[in-house]
């Protein structure tokens, strides 16, 4: 079998989220590859793969830590480039939290479509395949000319809701019109009621007036969104839901970016809990905010890696969360 | 200039301001901020449609943010239908990572070149690339400007007795840069080379100075290697093999490029000691792979038998010159036990025996200064520092392309002053990266009299104010002229010429 020894899974972890990489590696029953990653005194990133990746199936896991997005992105590009130069057979970038995903359209004159730039950069560096979780807009897949597997955290959320609540005591709420599809999908699966909050947004990261559409009276309102950044939206939406008679409000969010004053906002809000996945490293935020609960997304990513490597279908993961 | 817009990246608004002033225009409006999650936000506030756009961006302590900002600005201009986008990068980031240093290392500079292309750059203007080969990484044209005419002019106008001065390279890899300045000023040149020293094998019984060849590639690594493989006492001083040839020859390339002997058999008496096996035993693993690569490239077929006439040695402990009777630090017993495990290294070693090396060596193949610094800082390892060339009672210009860490500069300065008895020392570089407390350390060093740099890399004002030795030359005229000539389609060549004054 020595001829088939090559082309194994090689898991390479960037520095942004080693915990996630370790979990994925554990799940796959392999070790994270030995690598050396450091910054020179002028802050340039330097990277070396410590073992051979020749003819191997390389998966590079790099999330983007809040506040260090560019560092993480450059490191990812350098890692991919290093593996390409080292004759890897295929390089898959596993980016649980795709950076610059919100800059995906030319919404103003001369606005950059940075998400497309990132897509081009990844391909230029040498990525053959992208695995990500809950892209802000699925159109971003079209920015790539290589395959993109957009995994969903939805099955994990569904399980969380089923384990903790009964379907008739809760109502799924989308905090904005854009997320309605995501929320209705969950509501359909659970067979629960659905509501929507319409908001006016004068500037990015600033939230205007909010109007509730639907009935949350005496129910547990579950807000669903793809990312929680400054949490201004979630806090205001929770307040609106409370005003409209909701028994309690919690939020299910895929990417807990939690930048700026998010922790203070959360602690001061009426939200009882913020449930996020571990796509983004949370650091000390768990200690600073007892409301944050974490769902482990690594089984889904690990399974996607295994299936991608073995050439099996990934679609099972769109509806099922591996245990 | 009509139809031209110059955007300033957040790293260098001052330099861009000066460039625009030279061109009689105002920098174009753009809003550069960061979102609260750390993503870069760019808003181009003026129409760029069908314009000739220049984006100026240098380096900064947050280099990756700076790069992303540049890429997003270019991408935004491209999306805004700009006619042509030129990236003006006085300091090219990641330029030191321009080759595969270790197995499976990345060639980041090439990747960055590709990224710029992908973002939409049609032309690149830069200054003193760490390796000029990097121009080949780009698909678009690259203008690699030289700060050398500017530096040469400053020397002619500001250094007393500059005609008596010696230009010194502080490592073997940078020698080519140095010879170029020496040629321009018609000065002598010398070099300083550092090597790790183990136990008692203290000095060179044979030192060769392979200066020149047709392409004038100084093969100076051989000095240090001979040192490594010989174990006679330090008192020998003058190379013994030299005595056979008692023809004193100048160790310096003289500026006129006078004819020199490029014939003669390679007098490598210790060739046998350099078999891969022996090397594996005597080489410390830390940088050996790189060393070997360098030798392989630097050792051309055109040996000549010119010897160094003036070779001075010094002992370097923790980055400083120490007297000869200084107690030896705990010599690297632990380090020495690490031998090469990687079989790949052997193939590098054997490539040394290859009869010819098609590409020849270049100045860019030295270990990067970072690696060099790491070695210098290791307190357990004593180094042998060797000065080649006569600097006695002369002014010395120590030249390299960038100042990042201070160690090698200070070591070189101390060597030329304390061992070579130089009169004055000027440290000259194009890019003043000044990592950590580099500037403070160089300011504090008694052996350095002046630090001459350009403003290609932004220098923090509070740092510059406290550094009385610092001289900053202004590149904005050069860059402005390059932009103007680019826009009007004029030749760049005059910018490379030395001014005759």
Short mmCIF file of N, CA and C in Angstrom, two decimals, chain A residues 151-235:
data_model
loop_
_atom_site.label_atom_id
_atom_site.label_comp_id
_atom_site.label_asym_id
_atom_site.label_seq_id
_atom_site.Cartn_x
_atom_site.Cartn_y
_atom_site.Cartn_z
N UNK A 151 -20.89 25.61 4.38
CA UNK A 151 -21.58 24.77 5.36
C UNK A 151 -22.56 25.63 6.16
N UNK A 152 -23.55 24.99 6.74
CA UNK A 152 -24.52 25.72 7.53
C UNK A 152 -24.42 25.34 9.00
N UNK A 153 -24.60 26.35 9.83
CA UNK A 153 -24.68 26.07 11.26
C UNK A 153 -26.11 25.71 11.65
N UNK A 154 -27.03 25.83 10.70
CA UNK A 154 -28.46 25.63 10.98
C UNK A 154 -28.77 24.29 11.64
N UNK A 155 -28.24 23.16 11.12
CA UNK A 155 -28.55 21.89 11.79
C UNK A 155 -28.15 21.88 13.26
N UNK A 156 -27.01 22.50 13.56
CA UNK A 156 -26.57 22.56 14.95
C UNK A 156 -27.52 23.41 15.78
N UNK A 157 -27.98 24.52 15.18
CA UNK A 157 -28.93 25.38 15.89
C UNK A 157 -30.25 24.65 16.14
N UNK A 158 -30.71 23.93 15.11
CA UNK A 158 -31.96 23.19 15.24
C UNK A 158 -31.87 22.22 16.41
N UNK A 159 -30.74 21.52 16.48
CA UNK A 159 -30.58 20.56 17.56
C UNK A 159 -30.61 21.28 18.91
N UNK A 160 -29.91 22.43 18.96
CA UNK A 160 -29.85 23.18 20.21
C UNK A 160 -31.27 23.58 20.65
N UNK A 161 -32.07 24.07 19.72
CA UNK A 161 -33.42 24.51 20.06
C UNK A 161 -34.27 23.32 20.50
N UNK A 162 -34.17 22.22 19.74
CA UNK A 162 -34.96 21.03 20.08
C UNK A 162 -34.61 20.51 21.46
N UNK A 163 -33.33 20.59 21.81
CA UNK A 163 -32.91 20.06 23.10
C UNK A 163 -33.35 20.94 24.25
N UNK A 164 -33.54 22.24 23.99
CA UNK A 164 -33.78 23.17 25.08
C UNK A 164 -35.21 23.70 25.16
N UNK A 165 -35.94 23.66 24.07
CA UNK A 165 -37.28 24.24 24.09
C UNK A 165 -38.25 23.32 23.37
N UNK A 166 -39.54 23.51 23.64
CA UNK A 166 -40.55 22.84 22.83
C UNK A 166 -41.00 23.81 21.75
N UNK A 167 -41.47 23.26 20.64
CA UNK A 167 -41.67 24.12 19.49
C UNK A 167 -42.81 25.13 19.70
N UNK A 168 -43.81 24.81 20.55
CA UNK A 168 -44.90 25.77 20.65
C UNK A 168 -44.63 26.89 21.64
N UNK A 169 -43.54 26.78 22.41
CA UNK A 169 -43.29 27.87 23.37
C UNK A 169 -42.38 28.94 22.77
N UNK A 170 -41.85 28.71 21.61
CA UNK A 170 -40.93 29.72 21.09
C UNK A 170 -41.34 30.24 19.72
N UNK A 171 -40.78 31.40 19.38
CA UNK A 171 -41.00 31.98 18.07
C UNK A 171 -39.65 32.44 17.52
N UNK A 172 -39.43 32.13 16.25
CA UNK A 172 -38.15 32.49 15.63
C UNK A 172 -38.27 33.89 15.05
N UNK A 173 -37.30 34.74 15.37
CA UNK A 173 -37.37 36.13 14.91
C UNK A 173 -36.13 36.47 14.10
N UNK A 174 -36.34 37.07 12.95
CA UNK A 174 -35.22 37.59 12.18
C UNK A 174 -35.02 39.06 12.54
N UNK A 175 -33.81 39.45 12.88
CA UNK A 175 -33.60 40.85 13.28
C UNK A 175 -33.59 41.82 12.10
N UNK A 176 -33.55 41.32 10.88
CA UNK A 176 -33.67 42.24 9.73
C UNK A 176 -34.31 41.50 8.56
N UNK A 177 -34.72 42.28 7.59
CA UNK A 177 -35.44 41.69 6.45
C UNK A 177 -34.53 40.72 5.69
N UNK A 178 -33.24 41.05 5.62
CA UNK A 178 -32.31 40.23 4.86
C UNK A 178 -32.16 38.82 5.43
N UNK A 179 -32.35 38.69 6.75
CA UNK A 179 -32.17 37.39 7.37
C UNK A 179 -33.44 36.58 7.45
N UNK A 180 -34.52 37.09 6.84
CA UNK A 180 -35.82 36.43 6.96
C UNK A 180 -35.77 35.00 6.45
N UNK A 181 -35.04 34.79 5.37
CA UNK A 181 -34.98 33.47 4.77
C UNK A 181 -34.38 32.45 5.75
N UNK A 182 -33.30 32.89 6.39
CA UNK A 182 -32.62 32.04 7.36
C UNK A 182 -33.58 31.67 8.50
N UNK A 183 -34.29 32.69 8.98
CA UNK A 183 -35.19 32.47 10.11
C UNK A 183 -36.38 31.59 9.72
N UNK A 184 -36.96 31.85 8.56
CA UNK A 184 -38.12 31.03 8.15
C UNK A 184 -37.72 29.58 7.97
N UNK A 185 -36.52 29.37 7.48
CA UNK A 185 -36.05 28.01 7.28
C UNK A 185 -36.03 27.26 8.62
N UNK A 186 -35.50 27.91 9.65
CA UNK A 186 -35.46 27.27 10.97
C UNK A 186 -36.87 27.08 11.49
N UNK A 187 -37.70 28.10 11.34
CA UNK A 187 -39.08 28.02 11.82
C UNK A 187 -39.82 26.87 11.15
N UNK A 188 -39.59 26.69 9.85
CA UNK A 188 -40.23 25.59 9.12
C UNK A 188 -39.82 24.25 9.68
N UNK A 189 -38.51 24.10 9.89
CA UNK A 189 -38.02 22.82 10.39
C UNK A 189 -38.60 22.50 11.76
N UNK A 190 -38.76 23.54 12.59
CA UNK A 190 -39.22 23.31 13.95
C UNK A 190 -40.74 23.37 14.05
N UNK A 191 -41.33 23.85 12.97
CA UNK A 191 -42.78 24.01 12.98
C UNK A 191 -43.22 25.02 14.05
N UNK A 192 -42.53 26.16 14.09
CA UNK A 192 -42.87 27.18 15.06
C UNK A 192 -43.30 28.45 14.34
N UNK A 193 -43.73 29.41 15.16
CA UNK A 193 -44.14 30.70 14.60
C UNK A 193 -42.90 31.50 14.20
N UNK A 194 -43.13 32.55 13.43
CA UNK A 194 -42.03 33.34 12.89
C UNK A 194 -42.38 34.83 12.98
N UNK A 195 -41.40 35.65 13.26
CA UNK A 195 -41.62 37.10 13.28
C UNK A 195 -40.41 37.78 12.68
N UNK A 196 -40.55 39.06 12.38
CA UNK A 196 -39.48 39.78 11.70
C UNK A 196 -39.39 41.19 12.25
N UNK A 197 -38.18 41.68 12.38
CA UNK A 197 -38.01 43.06 12.80
C UNK A 197 -37.45 43.83 11.63
N UNK A 198 -38.12 44.92 11.34
CA UNK A 198 -37.64 45.77 10.26
C UNK A 198 -36.87 46.92 10.87
N UNK A 199 -35.70 47.20 10.34
CA UNK A 199 -34.90 48.29 10.93
C UNK A 199 -34.43 49.24 9.85
N UNK A 200 -34.31 50.48 10.29
CA UNK A 200 -33.72 51.47 9.39
C UNK A 200 -32.27 51.64 9.81
N UNK A 201 -31.40 51.61 8.83
CA UNK A 201 -29.96 51.63 9.15
C UNK A 201 -29.33 52.83 8.44
N UNK A 202 -29.12 53.93 9.19
CA UNK A 202 -28.55 55.11 8.54
C UNK A 202 -27.08 54.91 8.14
N UNK A 203 -26.29 54.27 8.97
CA UNK A 203 -24.86 54.05 8.67
C UNK A 203 -24.49 52.64 9.12
N UNK A 204 -23.39 52.06 8.57
CA UNK A 204 -22.99 50.73 9.05
C UNK A 204 -22.72 50.75 10.55
N UNK A 205 -23.06 49.69 11.21
CA UNK A 205 -22.85 49.53 12.65
C UNK A 205 -23.66 50.51 13.50
N UNK A 206 -24.57 51.26 12.90
CA UNK A 206 -25.44 52.14 13.67
C UNK A 206 -26.87 51.72 13.34
N UNK A 207 -27.69 51.56 14.36
CA UNK A 207 -29.04 51.04 14.14
C UNK A 207 -30.08 52.13 14.39
N UNK A 208 -31.01 52.24 13.49
CA UNK A 208 -32.05 53.26 13.64
C UNK A 208 -33.29 52.69 14.33
N UNK A 209 -34.47 53.09 13.88
CA UNK A 209 -35.73 52.69 14.50
C UNK A 209 -36.09 51.26 14.12
N UNK A 210 -36.83 50.56 14.98
CA UNK A 210 -37.17 49.17 14.68
C UNK A 210 -38.67 48.92 14.83
N UNK A 211 -39.19 48.14 13.93
CA UNK A 211 -40.62 47.81 13.96
C UNK A 211 -40.76 46.29 13.94
N UNK A 212 -41.61 45.74 14.84
CA UNK A 212 -41.81 44.30 14.87
C UNK A 212 -42.97 43.90 13.97
N UNK A 213 -42.77 42.88 13.16
CA UNK A 213 -43.83 42.34 12.33
C UNK A 213 -44.08 40.91 12.81
N UNK A 214 -45.27 40.64 13.35
CA UNK A 214 -45.56 39.30 13.87
C UNK A 214 -45.84 39.36 15.36
N UNK A 215 -46.18 38.20 15.92
CA UNK A 215 -46.63 38.15 17.31
C UNK A 215 -45.66 37.35 18.16
N UNK A 216 -45.16 37.96 19.26
CA UNK A 216 -44.23 37.25 20.14
C UNK A 216 -44.79 37.19 21.56
N UNK A 217 -46.03 37.54 21.73
CA UNK A 217 -46.62 37.68 23.06
C UNK A 217 -46.52 36.38 23.84
N UNK A 218 -45.90 36.47 25.04
CA UNK A 218 -45.81 35.34 25.96
C UNK A 218 -45.04 34.15 25.38
N UNK A 219 -44.16 34.44 24.48
CA UNK A 219 -43.36 33.37 23.89
C UNK A 219 -41.88 33.60 24.20
N UNK A 220 -41.09 32.56 23.99
CA UNK A 220 -39.64 32.75 24.03
C UNK A 220 -39.21 33.14 22.63
N UNK A 221 -38.70 34.37 22.49
CA UNK A 221 -38.29 34.84 21.17
C UNK A 221 -36.85 34.44 20.91
N UNK A 222 -36.62 33.78 19.77
CA UNK A 222 -35.25 33.36 19.42
C UNK A 222 -34.82 34.14 18.18
N UNK A 223 -33.88 35.06 18.39
CA UNK A 223 -33.35 35.84 17.27
C UNK A 223 -32.32 35.00 16.53
N UNK A 224 -32.37 35.02 15.22
CA UNK A 224 -31.44 34.24 14.42
C UNK A 224 -30.73 35.15 13.44
N UNK A 225 -29.40 35.07 13.40
CA UNK A 225 -28.65 35.90 12.45
C UNK A 225 -27.35 35.19 12.10
N UNK A 226 -26.64 35.71 11.09
CA UNK A 226 -25.40 35.05 10.72
C UNK A 226 -24.20 35.60 11.47
N UNK A 227 -24.25 36.87 11.86
CA UNK A 227 -23.11 37.34 12.65
C UNK A 227 -23.52 38.38 13.68
N UNK A 228 -22.85 38.34 14.81
CA UNK A 228 -23.07 39.32 15.86
C UNK A 228 -21.79 40.13 15.97
N UNK A 229 -21.84 41.38 15.50
CA UNK A 229 -20.61 42.17 15.52
C UNK A 229 -20.60 43.08 16.75
N UNK A 230 -21.15 44.29 16.60
CA UNK A 230 -21.17 45.16 17.78
C UNK A 230 -22.36 44.84 18.68
N UNK A 231 -23.28 44.02 18.19
CA UNK A 231 -24.45 43.56 18.94
C UNK A 231 -25.48 44.67 19.19
N UNK A 232 -25.29 45.83 18.56
CA UNK A 232 -26.27 46.90 18.69
C UNK A 232 -27.64 46.45 18.18
N UNK A 233 -27.65 45.80 17.01
CA UNK A 233 -28.90 45.33 16.43
C UNK A 233 -29.61 44.35 17.36
N UNK A 234 -28.83 43.37 17.84
CA UNK A 234 -29.43 42.34 18.68
C UNK A 234 -30.01 42.94 19.95
N UNK A 235 -29.26 43.85 20.57
CA UNK A 235 -29.73 44.44 21.82
C UNK A 235 -31.02 45.22 21.59
#
